[in-house]
Amino acid sequence: MQLLELTPAEIAFLKAPAPPSSGLPARLTHKLAATLSARLRLPVQAMAQPAPESADVPVSPTWLPDATLAALWLTRRLGGRSAVGGTSFVPGSFVRTLDAVLAESWLDAPGADALPLALAWHITAAPTQATLVLQLPHSTTDMTRWAREVIRHG
């Protein structure tokens, strides 16, 4: 088995200083942009935006990437250059990656944050513009339990 060299984006991610502990949304926004940049192998910016309201409260965090972001992930991870259109299919590897980022961000400062109902980001990657929404459970205890399970099984 041959190990591949790290890309410049992956090296930058590993060398990046940890963001100041300014709450879950700020930590998560920083980590999402860094992780997506490394995994997609192109510069990604994540900008927080108002999250849509939802009547449902999930038991565990639920990611809702738009079709454009799902298509970009799938295209780039399969070696393509740019995504055209969108897809209704959200790859499991994408959700697992997002779960790991969220779990790490939550466990970085457990108990320090109350959970918002949802978070949302405007994602910019090269010419691609996309939206990512995260619905969260209300209970911080449930969130901590979920995060530990993700880290343990990741």
PDB file of C-alpha atoms in Angstrom:
ATOM      1  CA  MET A   1       0.000   0.000   0.000  1.00  0.00           C
ATOM      2  CA  GLN A   2       1.401   3.354  -1.033  1.00  0.00           C
ATOM      3  CA  LEU A   3       0.804   6.527   0.976  1.00  0.00           C
ATOM      4  CA  LEU A   4       0.074   9.658  -0.999  1.00  0.00           C
ATOM      5  CA  GLU A   5       1.791  12.933  -0.238  1.00  0.00           C
ATOM      6  CA  LEU A   6      -0.248  15.607   1.480  1.00  0.00           C
ATOM      7  CA  THR A   7      -1.626  18.332  -0.748  1.00  0.00           C
ATOM      8  CA  PRO A   8      -0.793  21.977   0.002  1.00  0.00           C
ATOM      9  CA  ALA A   9      -4.384  22.457   1.248  1.00  0.00           C
ATOM     10  CA  GLU A  10      -4.042  19.513   3.646  1.00  0.00           C
ATOM     11  CA  ILE A  11      -0.690  20.819   4.927  1.00  0.00           C
ATOM     12  CA  ALA A  12      -2.219  24.289   5.433  1.00  0.00           C
ATOM     13  CA  PHE A  13      -5.112  22.714   7.338  1.00  0.00           C
ATOM     14  CA  LEU A  14      -2.746  20.858   9.667  1.00  0.00           C
ATOM     15  CA  LYS A  15      -0.609  23.957  10.264  1.00  0.00           C
ATOM     16  CA  ALA A  16      -3.520  26.372  10.756  1.00  0.00           C
ATOM     17  CA  PRO A  17      -3.761  27.746  14.284  1.00  0.00           C
ATOM     18  CA  ALA A  18      -6.843  26.798  16.216  1.00  0.00           C
ATOM     19  CA  PRO A  19      -9.444  29.546  16.104  1.00  0.00           C
ATOM     20  CA  PRO A  20     -10.140  31.359  19.336  1.00  0.00           C
ATOM     21  CA  SER A  21     -12.862  29.712  21.355  1.00  0.00           C
ATOM     22  CA  SER A  22     -15.654  32.065  20.408  1.00  0.00           C
ATOM     23  CA  GLY A  23     -18.545  29.677  20.387  1.00  0.00           C
ATOM     24  CA  LEU A  24     -19.684  26.713  18.361  1.00  0.00           C
ATOM     25  CA  PRO A  25     -20.811  28.631  15.235  1.00  0.00           C
ATOM     26  CA  ALA A  26     -17.456  30.403  14.828  1.00  0.00           C
ATOM     27  CA  ARG A  27     -15.366  27.266  15.523  1.00  0.00           C
ATOM     28  CA  LEU A  28     -17.509  25.179  13.222  1.00  0.00           C
ATOM     29  CA  THR A  29     -17.421  27.734  10.394  1.00  0.00           C
ATOM     30  CA  HIS A  30     -13.617  27.847  10.530  1.00  0.00           C
ATOM     31  CA  LYS A  31     -13.263  24.052  10.643  1.00  0.00           C
ATOM     32  CA  LEU A  32     -15.817  23.502   7.866  1.00  0.00           C
ATOM     33  CA  ALA A  33     -13.963  25.822   5.496  1.00  0.00           C
ATOM     34  CA  ALA A  34     -10.586  24.249   6.307  1.00  0.00           C
ATOM     35  CA  THR A  35     -11.822  20.672   6.032  1.00  0.00           C
ATOM     36  CA  LEU A  36     -13.768  21.241   2.804  1.00  0.00           C
ATOM     37  CA  SER A  37     -10.755  23.041   1.288  1.00  0.00           C
ATOM     38  CA  ALA A  38      -8.516  20.078   2.091  1.00  0.00           C
ATOM     39  CA  ARG A  39     -10.946  17.375   0.985  1.00  0.00           C
ATOM     40  CA  LEU A  40     -12.106  19.137  -2.189  1.00  0.00           C
ATOM     41  CA  ARG A  41      -8.587  20.318  -2.983  1.00  0.00           C
ATOM     42  CA  LEU A  42      -9.662  23.845  -3.752  1.00  0.00           C
ATOM     43  CA  PRO A  43     -10.139  27.020  -1.721  1.00  0.00           C
ATOM     44  CA  VAL A  44     -13.460  27.019   0.124  1.00  0.00           C
ATOM     45  CA  GLN A  45     -15.021  29.877   2.058  1.00  0.00           C
ATOM     46  CA  ALA A  46     -17.846  29.326   4.514  1.00  0.00           C
ATOM     47  CA  MET A  47     -19.881  32.307   5.636  1.00  0.00           C
ATOM     48  CA  ALA A  48     -22.524  31.931   8.327  1.00  0.00           C
ATOM     49  CA  GLN A  49     -26.003  32.998   7.310  1.00  0.00           C
ATOM     50  CA  PRO A  50     -29.412  32.911   8.985  1.00  0.00           C
ATOM     51  CA  ALA A  51     -30.688  29.361   9.275  1.00  0.00           C
ATOM     52  CA  PRO A  52     -34.170  28.452   8.079  1.00  0.00           C
ATOM     53  CA  GLU A  53     -36.635  27.579  10.806  1.00  0.00           C
ATOM     54  CA  SER A  54     -37.736  23.984  11.118  1.00  0.00           C
ATOM     55  CA  ALA A  55     -40.679  22.573  13.039  1.00  0.00           C
ATOM     56  CA  ASP A  56     -38.901  19.244  13.540  1.00  0.00           C
ATOM     57  CA  VAL A  57     -36.277  18.790  16.241  1.00  0.00           C
ATOM     58  CA  PRO A  58     -33.836  16.037  15.290  1.00  0.00           C
ATOM     59  CA  VAL A  59     -32.570  13.492  17.807  1.00  0.00           C
ATOM     60  CA  SER A  60     -29.072  13.874  16.371  1.00  0.00           C
ATOM     61  CA  PRO A  61     -27.508  16.518  14.115  1.00  0.00           C
ATOM     62  CA  THR A  62     -28.846  16.509  10.568  1.00  0.00           C
ATOM     63  CA  TRP A  63     -26.894  17.944   7.642  1.00  0.00           C
ATOM     64  CA  LEU A  64     -28.811  19.393   4.708  1.00  0.00           C
ATOM     65  CA  PRO A  65     -26.401  20.245   1.878  1.00  0.00           C
ATOM     66  CA  ASP A  66     -28.008  21.633  -1.241  1.00  0.00           C
ATOM     67  CA  ALA A  67     -27.809  19.687  -4.517  1.00  0.00           C
ATOM     68  CA  THR A  68     -24.944  21.847  -5.797  1.00  0.00           C
ATOM     69  CA  LEU A  69     -22.713  21.159  -2.790  1.00  0.00           C
ATOM     70  CA  ALA A  70     -23.466  17.416  -2.908  1.00  0.00           C
ATOM     71  CA  ALA A  71     -22.580  17.349  -6.614  1.00  0.00           C
ATOM     72  CA  LEU A  72     -19.351  19.283  -5.997  1.00  0.00           C
ATOM     73  CA  TRP A  73     -18.300  16.824  -3.264  1.00  0.00           C
ATOM     74  CA  LEU A  74     -19.056  13.816  -5.447  1.00  0.00           C
ATOM     75  CA  THR A  75     -17.333  15.267  -8.513  1.00  0.00           C
ATOM     76  CA  ARG A  76     -14.181  16.395  -6.718  1.00  0.00           C
ATOM     77  CA  ARG A  77     -13.829  13.208  -4.662  1.00  0.00           C
ATOM     78  CA  LEU A  78     -14.101  11.143  -7.870  1.00  0.00           C
ATOM     79  CA  GLY A  79     -11.354  13.212  -9.512  1.00  0.00           C
ATOM     80  CA  GLY A  80     -13.463  15.601 -11.576  1.00  0.00           C
ATOM     81  CA  ARG A  81     -12.675  19.280 -11.935  1.00  0.00           C
ATOM     82  CA  SER A  82     -16.004  21.054 -11.626  1.00  0.00           C
ATOM     83  CA  ALA A  83     -19.538  20.037 -10.806  1.00  0.00           C
ATOM     84  CA  VAL A  84     -22.244  20.708 -13.333  1.00  0.00           C
ATOM     85  CA  GLY A  85     -25.786  20.942 -12.015  1.00  0.00           C
ATOM     86  CA  GLY A  86     -26.778  19.211  -8.831  1.00  0.00           C
ATOM     87  CA  THR A  87     -27.654  15.840  -7.432  1.00  0.00           C
ATOM     88  CA  SER A  88     -30.272  14.625  -5.006  1.00  0.00           C
ATOM     89  CA  PHE A  89     -27.807  12.012  -3.735  1.00  0.00           C
ATOM     90  CA  VAL A  90     -25.719  13.025  -0.713  1.00  0.00           C
ATOM     91  CA  PRO A  91     -22.666  10.755  -0.451  1.00  0.00           C
ATOM     92  CA  GLY A  92     -22.201   9.012   2.885  1.00  0.00           C
ATOM     93  CA  SER A  93     -18.541  10.058   2.952  1.00  0.00           C
ATOM     94  CA  PHE A  94     -19.649  13.699   2.849  1.00  0.00           C
ATOM     95  CA  VAL A  95     -21.978  13.288   5.835  1.00  0.00           C
ATOM     96  CA  ARG A  96     -19.320  11.362   7.801  1.00  0.00           C
ATOM     97  CA  THR A  97     -16.806  14.134   7.124  1.00  0.00           C
ATOM     98  CA  LEU A  98     -19.257  16.811   8.269  1.00  0.00           C
ATOM     99  CA  ASP A  99     -20.160  14.740  11.342  1.00  0.00           C
ATOM    100  CA  ALA A 100     -16.488  14.457  12.323  1.00  0.00           C
ATOM    101  CA  VAL A 101     -15.972  18.219  11.990  1.00  0.00           C
ATOM    102  CA  LEU A 102     -19.060  18.915  14.097  1.00  0.00           C
ATOM    103  CA  ALA A 103     -18.170  16.340  16.758  1.00  0.00           C
ATOM    104  CA  GLU A 104     -14.640  17.719  17.119  1.00  0.00           C
ATOM    105  CA  SER A 105     -15.918  21.297  17.257  1.00  0.00           C
ATOM    106  CA  TRP A 106     -18.480  20.399  19.914  1.00  0.00           C
ATOM    107  CA  LEU A 107     -16.060  18.422  22.068  1.00  0.00           C
ATOM    108  CA  ASP A 108     -13.397  21.172  21.842  1.00  0.00           C
ATOM    109  CA  ALA A 109     -15.406  23.133  24.414  1.00  0.00           C
ATOM    110  CA  PRO A 110     -18.205  20.904  25.759  1.00  0.00           C
ATOM    111  CA  GLY A 111     -20.829  22.558  27.870  1.00  0.00           C
ATOM    112  CA  ALA A 112     -19.640  26.027  26.856  1.00  0.00           C
ATOM    113  CA  ASP A 113     -22.377  26.570  24.307  1.00  0.00           C
ATOM    114  CA  ALA A 114     -26.122  26.354  24.251  1.00  0.00           C
ATOM    115  CA  LEU A 115     -27.298  24.737  21.063  1.00  0.00           C
ATOM    116  CA  PRO A 116     -28.955  26.863  18.412  1.00  0.00           C
ATOM    117  CA  LEU A 117     -31.868  25.216  16.600  1.00  0.00           C
ATOM    118  CA  ALA A 118     -29.981  25.312  13.316  1.00  0.00           C
ATOM    119  CA  LEU A 119     -26.936  26.778  11.622  1.00  0.00           C
ATOM    120  CA  ALA A 120     -26.446  27.604   7.952  1.00  0.00           C
ATOM    121  CA  TRP A 121     -23.572  28.617   5.694  1.00  0.00           C
ATOM    122  CA  HIS A 122     -23.076  30.057   2.260  1.00  0.00           C
ATOM    123  CA  ILE A 123     -20.269  27.984   0.717  1.00  0.00           C
ATOM    124  CA  THR A 124     -18.073  29.389  -2.042  1.00  0.00           C
ATOM    125  CA  ALA A 125     -15.658  27.054  -3.826  1.00  0.00           C
ATOM    126  CA  ALA A 126     -14.151  28.432  -7.052  1.00  0.00           C
ATOM    127  CA  PRO A 127     -17.155  29.303  -9.228  1.00  0.00           C
ATOM    128  CA  THR A 128     -19.535  27.146  -7.168  1.00  0.00           C
ATOM    129  CA  GLN A 129     -22.021  28.792  -4.793  1.00  0.00           C
ATOM    130  CA  ALA A 130     -23.872  26.477  -2.419  1.00  0.00           C
ATOM    131  CA  THR A 131     -25.746  26.316   0.867  1.00  0.00           C
ATOM    132  CA  LEU A 132     -25.257  24.012   3.829  1.00  0.00           C
ATOM    133  CA  VAL A 133     -27.745  23.775   6.715  1.00  0.00           C
ATOM    134  CA  LEU A 134     -27.320  21.937  10.006  1.00  0.00           C
ATOM    135  CA  GLN A 135     -30.255  21.097  12.270  1.00  0.00           C
ATOM    136  CA  LEU A 136     -29.313  20.403  15.884  1.00  0.00           C
ATOM    137  CA  PRO A 137     -30.973  18.606  18.792  1.00  0.00           C
ATOM    138  CA  HIS A 138     -32.042  20.784  21.733  1.00  0.00           C
ATOM    139  CA  SER A 139     -30.265  18.785  24.426  1.00  0.00           C
ATOM    140  CA  THR A 140     -26.564  19.440  25.008  1.00  0.00           C
ATOM    141  CA  THR A 141     -26.385  16.044  26.718  1.00  0.00           C
ATOM    142  CA  ASP A 142     -27.666  14.334  23.548  1.00  0.00           C
ATOM    143  CA  MET A 143     -25.193  16.347  21.495  1.00  0.00           C
ATOM    144  CA  THR A 144     -22.254  15.328  23.676  1.00  0.00           C
ATOM    145  CA  ARG A 145     -23.301  11.660  23.589  1.00  0.00           C
ATOM    146  CA  TRP A 146     -23.643  11.824  19.781  1.00  0.00           C
ATOM    147  CA  ALA A 147     -20.249  13.558  19.373  1.00  0.00           C
ATOM    148  CA  ARG A 148     -18.471  10.940  21.488  1.00  0.00           C
ATOM    149  CA  GLU A 149     -20.026   8.145  19.414  1.00  0.00           C
ATOM    150  CA  VAL A 150     -18.905   9.805  16.174  1.00  0.00           C
ATOM    151  CA  ILE A 151     -15.345  10.202  17.437  1.00  0.00           C
ATOM    152  CA  ARG A 152     -15.251   6.667  18.868  1.00  0.00           C
ATOM    153  CA  HIS A 153     -16.468   5.058  15.629  1.00  0.00           C
ATOM    154  CA  GLY A 154     -14.759   7.448  13.208  1.00  0.00           C
TER     155      GLY A 154
END
